[in-house]
mmCIF file of C-alpha atoms in Angstrom:
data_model
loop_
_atom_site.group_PDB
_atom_site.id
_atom_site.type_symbol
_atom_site.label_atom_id
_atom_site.label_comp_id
_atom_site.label_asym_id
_atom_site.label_seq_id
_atom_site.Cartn_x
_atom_site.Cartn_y
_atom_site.Cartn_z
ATOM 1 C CA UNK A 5 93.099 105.478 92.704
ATOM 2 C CA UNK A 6 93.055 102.316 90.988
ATOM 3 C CA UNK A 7 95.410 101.604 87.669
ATOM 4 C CA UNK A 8 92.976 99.572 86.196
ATOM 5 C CA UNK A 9 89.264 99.860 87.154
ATOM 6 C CA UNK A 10 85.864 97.383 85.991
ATOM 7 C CA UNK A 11 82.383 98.696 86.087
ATOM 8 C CA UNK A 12 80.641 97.158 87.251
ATOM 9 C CA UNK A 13 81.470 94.788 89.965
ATOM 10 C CA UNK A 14 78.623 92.820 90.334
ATOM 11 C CA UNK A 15 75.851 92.073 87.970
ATOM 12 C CA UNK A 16 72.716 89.883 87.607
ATOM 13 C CA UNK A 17 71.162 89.362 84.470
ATOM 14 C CA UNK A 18 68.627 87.386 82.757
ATOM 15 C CA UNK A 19 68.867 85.085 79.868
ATOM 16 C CA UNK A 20 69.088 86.130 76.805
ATOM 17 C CA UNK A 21 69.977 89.976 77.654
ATOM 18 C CA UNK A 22 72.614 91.870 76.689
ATOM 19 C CA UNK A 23 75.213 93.341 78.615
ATOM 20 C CA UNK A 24 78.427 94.995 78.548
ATOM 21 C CA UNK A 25 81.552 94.902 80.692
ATOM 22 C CA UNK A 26 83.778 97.666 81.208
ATOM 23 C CA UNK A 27 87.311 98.597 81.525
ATOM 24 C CA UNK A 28 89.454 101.900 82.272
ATOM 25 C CA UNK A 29 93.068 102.212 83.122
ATOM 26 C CA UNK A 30 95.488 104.840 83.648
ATOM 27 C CA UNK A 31 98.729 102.742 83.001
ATOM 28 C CA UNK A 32 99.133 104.178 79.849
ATOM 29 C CA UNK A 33 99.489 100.525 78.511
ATOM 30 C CA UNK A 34 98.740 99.665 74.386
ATOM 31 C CA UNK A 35 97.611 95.591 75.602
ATOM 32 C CA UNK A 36 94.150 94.902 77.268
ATOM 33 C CA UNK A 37 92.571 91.881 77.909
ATOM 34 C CA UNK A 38 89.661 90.188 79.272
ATOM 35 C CA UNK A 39 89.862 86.863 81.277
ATOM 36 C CA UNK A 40 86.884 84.846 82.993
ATOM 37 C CA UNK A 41 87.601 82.739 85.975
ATOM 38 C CA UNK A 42 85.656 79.239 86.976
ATOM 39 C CA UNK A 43 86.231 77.569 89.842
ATOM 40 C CA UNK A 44 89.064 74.849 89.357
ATOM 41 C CA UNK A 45 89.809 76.236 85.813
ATOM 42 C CA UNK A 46 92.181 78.939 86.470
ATOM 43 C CA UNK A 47 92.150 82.105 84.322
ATOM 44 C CA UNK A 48 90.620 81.614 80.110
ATOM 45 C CA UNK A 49 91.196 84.253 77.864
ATOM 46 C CA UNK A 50 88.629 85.534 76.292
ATOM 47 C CA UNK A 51 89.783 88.471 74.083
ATOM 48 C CA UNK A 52 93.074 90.668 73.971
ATOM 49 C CA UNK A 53 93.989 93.637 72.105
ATOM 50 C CA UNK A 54 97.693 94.848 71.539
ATOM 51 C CA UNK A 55 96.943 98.524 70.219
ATOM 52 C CA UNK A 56 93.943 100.699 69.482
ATOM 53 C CA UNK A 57 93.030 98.959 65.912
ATOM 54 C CA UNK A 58 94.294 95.379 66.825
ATOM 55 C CA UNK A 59 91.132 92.853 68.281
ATOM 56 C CA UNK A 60 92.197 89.359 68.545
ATOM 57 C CA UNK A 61 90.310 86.168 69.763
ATOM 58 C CA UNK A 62 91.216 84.695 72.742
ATOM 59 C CA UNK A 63 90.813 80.647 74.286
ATOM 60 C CA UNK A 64 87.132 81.284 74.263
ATOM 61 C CA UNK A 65 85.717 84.017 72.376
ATOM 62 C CA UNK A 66 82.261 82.535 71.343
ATOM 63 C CA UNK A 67 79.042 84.105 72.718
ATOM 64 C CA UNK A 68 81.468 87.192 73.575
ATOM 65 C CA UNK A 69 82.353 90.264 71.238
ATOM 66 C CA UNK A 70 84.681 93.115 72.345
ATOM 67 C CA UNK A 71 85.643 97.007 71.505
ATOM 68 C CA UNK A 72 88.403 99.454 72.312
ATOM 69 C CA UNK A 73 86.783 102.709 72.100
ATOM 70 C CA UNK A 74 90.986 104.527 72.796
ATOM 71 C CA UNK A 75 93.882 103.409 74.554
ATOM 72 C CA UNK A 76 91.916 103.764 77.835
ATOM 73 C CA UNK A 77 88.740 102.116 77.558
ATOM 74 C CA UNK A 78 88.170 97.834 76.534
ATOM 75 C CA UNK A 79 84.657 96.552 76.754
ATOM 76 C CA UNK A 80 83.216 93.236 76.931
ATOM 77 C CA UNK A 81 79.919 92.348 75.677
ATOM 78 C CA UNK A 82 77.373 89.290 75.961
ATOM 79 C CA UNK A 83 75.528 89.500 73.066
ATOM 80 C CA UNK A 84 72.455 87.359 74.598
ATOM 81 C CA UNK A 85 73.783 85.881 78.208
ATOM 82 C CA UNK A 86 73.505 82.118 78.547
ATOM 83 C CA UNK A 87 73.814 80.882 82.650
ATOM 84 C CA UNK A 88 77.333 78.977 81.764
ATOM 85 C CA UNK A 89 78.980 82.411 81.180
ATOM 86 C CA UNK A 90 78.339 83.050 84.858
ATOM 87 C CA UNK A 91 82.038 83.299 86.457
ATOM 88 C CA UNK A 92 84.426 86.245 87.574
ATOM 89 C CA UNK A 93 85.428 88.444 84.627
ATOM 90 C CA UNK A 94 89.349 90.266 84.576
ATOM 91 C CA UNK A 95 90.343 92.940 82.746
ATOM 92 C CA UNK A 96 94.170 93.626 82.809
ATOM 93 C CA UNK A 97 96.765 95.383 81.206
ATOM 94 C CA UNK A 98 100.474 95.157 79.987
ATOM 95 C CA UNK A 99 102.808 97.852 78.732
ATOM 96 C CA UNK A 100 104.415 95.537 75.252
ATOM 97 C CA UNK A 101 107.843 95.754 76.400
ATOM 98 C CA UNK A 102 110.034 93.740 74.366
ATOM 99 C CA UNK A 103 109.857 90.112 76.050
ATOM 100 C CA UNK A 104 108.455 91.750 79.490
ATOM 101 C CA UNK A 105 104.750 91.211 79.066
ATOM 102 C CA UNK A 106 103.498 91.657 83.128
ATOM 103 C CA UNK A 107 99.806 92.252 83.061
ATOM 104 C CA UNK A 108 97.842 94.171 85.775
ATOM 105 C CA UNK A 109 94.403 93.393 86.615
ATOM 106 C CA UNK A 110 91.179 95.172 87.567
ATOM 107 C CA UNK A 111 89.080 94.107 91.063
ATOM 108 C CA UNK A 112 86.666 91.834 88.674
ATOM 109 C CA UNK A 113 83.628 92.126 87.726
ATOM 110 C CA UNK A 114 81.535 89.302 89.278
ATOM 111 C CA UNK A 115 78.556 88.350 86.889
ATOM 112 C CA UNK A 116 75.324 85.680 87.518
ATOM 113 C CA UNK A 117 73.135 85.038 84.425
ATOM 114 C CA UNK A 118 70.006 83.515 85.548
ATOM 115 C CA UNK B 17 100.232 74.800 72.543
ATOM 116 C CA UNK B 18 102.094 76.425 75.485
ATOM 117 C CA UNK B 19 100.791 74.841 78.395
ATOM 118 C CA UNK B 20 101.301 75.686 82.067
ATOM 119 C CA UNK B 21 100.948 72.965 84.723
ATOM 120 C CA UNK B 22 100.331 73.329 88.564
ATOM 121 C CA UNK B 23 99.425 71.377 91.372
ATOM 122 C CA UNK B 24 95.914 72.216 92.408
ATOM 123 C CA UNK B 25 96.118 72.388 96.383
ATOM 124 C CA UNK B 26 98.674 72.895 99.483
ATOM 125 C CA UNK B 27 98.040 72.999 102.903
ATOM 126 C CA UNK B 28 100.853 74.143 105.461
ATOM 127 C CA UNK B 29 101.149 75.119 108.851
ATOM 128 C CA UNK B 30 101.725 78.498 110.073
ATOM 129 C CA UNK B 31 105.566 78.965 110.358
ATOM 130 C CA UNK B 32 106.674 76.438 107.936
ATOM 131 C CA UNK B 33 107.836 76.982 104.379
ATOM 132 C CA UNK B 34 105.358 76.376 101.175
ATOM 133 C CA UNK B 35 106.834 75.512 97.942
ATOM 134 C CA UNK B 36 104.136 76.330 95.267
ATOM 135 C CA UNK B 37 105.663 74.504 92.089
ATOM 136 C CA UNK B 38 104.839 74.998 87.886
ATOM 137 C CA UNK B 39 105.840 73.721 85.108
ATOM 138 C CA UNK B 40 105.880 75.519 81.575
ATOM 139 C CA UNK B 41 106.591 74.365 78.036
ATOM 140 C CA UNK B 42 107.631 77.559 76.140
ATOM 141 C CA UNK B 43 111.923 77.062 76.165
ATOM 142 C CA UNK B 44 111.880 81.040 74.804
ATOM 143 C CA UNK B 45 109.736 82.625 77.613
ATOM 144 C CA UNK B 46 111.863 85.729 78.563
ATOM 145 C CA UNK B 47 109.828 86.106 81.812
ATOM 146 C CA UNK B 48 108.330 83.822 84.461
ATOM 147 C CA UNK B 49 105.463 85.406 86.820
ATOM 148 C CA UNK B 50 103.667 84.295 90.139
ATOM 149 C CA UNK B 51 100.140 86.564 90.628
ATOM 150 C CA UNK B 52 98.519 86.091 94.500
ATOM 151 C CA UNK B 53 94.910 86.118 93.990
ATOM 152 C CA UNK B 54 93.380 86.803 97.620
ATOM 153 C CA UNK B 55 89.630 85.980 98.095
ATOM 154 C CA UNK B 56 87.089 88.408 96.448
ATOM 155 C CA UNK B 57 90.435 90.099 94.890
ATOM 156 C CA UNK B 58 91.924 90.346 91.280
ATOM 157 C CA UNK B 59 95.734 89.146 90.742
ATOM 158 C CA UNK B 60 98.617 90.706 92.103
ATOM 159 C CA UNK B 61 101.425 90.575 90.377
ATOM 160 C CA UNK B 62 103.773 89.006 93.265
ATOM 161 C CA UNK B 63 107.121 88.382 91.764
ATOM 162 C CA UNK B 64 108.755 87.694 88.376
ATOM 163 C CA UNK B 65 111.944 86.404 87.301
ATOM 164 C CA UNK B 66 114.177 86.876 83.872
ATOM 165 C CA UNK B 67 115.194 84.077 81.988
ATOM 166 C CA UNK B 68 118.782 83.837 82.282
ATOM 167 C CA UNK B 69 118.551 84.130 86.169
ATOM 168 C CA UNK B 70 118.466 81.222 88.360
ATOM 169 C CA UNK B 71 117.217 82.273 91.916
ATOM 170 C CA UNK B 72 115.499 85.117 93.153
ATOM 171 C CA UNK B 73 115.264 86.201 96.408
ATOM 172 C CA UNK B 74 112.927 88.766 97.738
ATOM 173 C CA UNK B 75 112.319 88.685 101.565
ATOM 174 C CA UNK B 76 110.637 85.831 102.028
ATOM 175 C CA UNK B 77 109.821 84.986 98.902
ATOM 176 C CA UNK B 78 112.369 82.828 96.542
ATOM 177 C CA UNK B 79 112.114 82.196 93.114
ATOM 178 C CA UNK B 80 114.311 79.016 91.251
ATOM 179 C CA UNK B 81 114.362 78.409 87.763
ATOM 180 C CA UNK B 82 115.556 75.280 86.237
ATOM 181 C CA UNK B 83 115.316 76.374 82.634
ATOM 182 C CA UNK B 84 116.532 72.840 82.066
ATOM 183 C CA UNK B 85 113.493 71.091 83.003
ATOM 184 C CA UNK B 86 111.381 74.203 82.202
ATOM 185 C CA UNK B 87 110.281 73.804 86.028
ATOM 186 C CA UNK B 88 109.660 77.375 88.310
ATOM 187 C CA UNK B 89 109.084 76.915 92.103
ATOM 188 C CA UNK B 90 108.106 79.829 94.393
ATOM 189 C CA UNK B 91 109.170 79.373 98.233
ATOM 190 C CA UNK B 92 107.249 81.518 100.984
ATOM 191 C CA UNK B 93 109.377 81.419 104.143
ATOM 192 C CA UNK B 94 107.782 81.563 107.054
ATOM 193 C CA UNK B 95 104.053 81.282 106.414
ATOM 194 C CA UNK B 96 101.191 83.442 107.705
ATOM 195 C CA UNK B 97 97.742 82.688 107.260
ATOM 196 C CA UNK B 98 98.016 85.833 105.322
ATOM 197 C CA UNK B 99 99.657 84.472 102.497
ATOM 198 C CA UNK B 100 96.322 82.407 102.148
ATOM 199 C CA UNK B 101 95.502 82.831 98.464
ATOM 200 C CA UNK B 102 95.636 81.391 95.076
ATOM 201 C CA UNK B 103 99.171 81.784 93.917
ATOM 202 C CA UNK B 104 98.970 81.226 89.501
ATOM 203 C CA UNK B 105 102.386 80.544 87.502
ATOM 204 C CA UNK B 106 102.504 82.292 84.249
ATOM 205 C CA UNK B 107 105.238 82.184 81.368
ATOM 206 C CA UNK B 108 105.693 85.150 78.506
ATOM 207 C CA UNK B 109 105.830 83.010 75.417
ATOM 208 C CA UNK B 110 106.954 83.685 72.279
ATOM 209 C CA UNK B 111 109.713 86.526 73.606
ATOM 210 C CA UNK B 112 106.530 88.237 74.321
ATOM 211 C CA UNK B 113 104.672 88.117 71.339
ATOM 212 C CA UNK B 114 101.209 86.616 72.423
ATOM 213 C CA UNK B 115 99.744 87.027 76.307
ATOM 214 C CA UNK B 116 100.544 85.857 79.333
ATOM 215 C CA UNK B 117 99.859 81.764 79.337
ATOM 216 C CA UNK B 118 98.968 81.206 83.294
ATOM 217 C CA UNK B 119 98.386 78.075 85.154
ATOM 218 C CA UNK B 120 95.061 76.862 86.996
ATOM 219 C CA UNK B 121 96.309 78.010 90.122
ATOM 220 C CA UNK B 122 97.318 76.321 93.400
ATOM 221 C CA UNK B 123 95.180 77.115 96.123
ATOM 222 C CA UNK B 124 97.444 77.849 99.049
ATOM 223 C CA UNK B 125 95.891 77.279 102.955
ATOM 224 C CA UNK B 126 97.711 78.157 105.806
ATOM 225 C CA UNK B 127 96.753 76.059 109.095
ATOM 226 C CA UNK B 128 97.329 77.954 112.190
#
């Protein structure tokens, strides 16, 4: 079974709905993190969260709020989808190791807003 | 801000070497990482090396640092057109303290 897992893969939406992303891993990691990924623009952070009661903003957190429900679980939502936050969203994971930060990533979660 | 640069695009033939290379900014990054992102796939965490090595060398992958130049190349020995992917640098900044800061991502393709 996968570590970390996104539901759900693929979504189309209209504009103007909400919708929410989710995450689950069994790493046993504190850090979570969501990423989107655009062609030619590599990997943006959107939001990351180091423990249970920590939310921080990432590169480009506007139009996007988060929650971490436990240790487990990170969501993602869209408050009221716009087409230009169509793109390939990434959860991941990292343990908080001093200095030692690898991140693992869920299968993504590909989203169209029409 | 830390930044993490990397060339776009490489093309090889099947059989030769590919030297993906990055360049970071953050002098205290404890840990240097290359993710393979295959098509339809999230990242794999491929290799990583510490800060205080040099070289690494894991079959036919190799890893050099130049901590000097803040400069991290990844070799591939031998290329399949398996190893067709997206191959992203990424540096641990701040000893850790903040996430991962990755590159764009060079967009390996292997010519058979």
């Amino acid at each position: 079974d996968a570590d970390v897992t996104q539901t759900p893969r693929n979504r189309i939406t209209k504009t103007g709905k909400r919708i929410m992303l989710e995450c689950s891993q069994t790493k046993g990691h504190d850090r979570m993190y969501w990423y989107r990924q655009d062609p030619g623009l590599g990997l943006r952070l959107i939001y990351y969260s180091f423990d249970v009661k920590d939310i921080n903003k990432g590169e480009i957190s506007d139009g996007y709020s988060v929650s971490r429900q436990a240790q487990a679980k990170f969501s993602l939502s869209l408050e009221s989808a716009i087409p230009n936050q169509t793109a390939l969203y990434f959860c991941a994971t990292s343990a908080g190791l001093a200095g030692e930060e690898t991140q693992y990533f869920g299968p993504g979660t590909r989203l169209l807003v029409l | 801000g830390e930044d993490v640069e990397q060339s776009l695009f490489l093309s090889v033939r099947e059989g030769d070497s590919s030297v993906i290379n990055c360049t970071y900014t953050d002098s205290s990054s404890t840990y240097l990482y290359w993710y393979k992102q295959e098509p339809g796939a999230g990242l794999q965490l491929l290799t990583y090396i510490f800060s205080n090595m040099d070289m690494k060398q894991d079959q036919r992958l190799t890893v050099l640092l130049n901590k000097k130049d803040k400069h991290l190349s990844l070799r591939i020995a031998d290329t399949q057109t398996g190893d067709s992917a997206i191959y992203f640098c990424a540096e641990s900044p701040n000893s850790g303290n903040t996430p991962l800061v990755f590159g764009k991502g060079t967009r390996l393709s292997v010519i058979a």
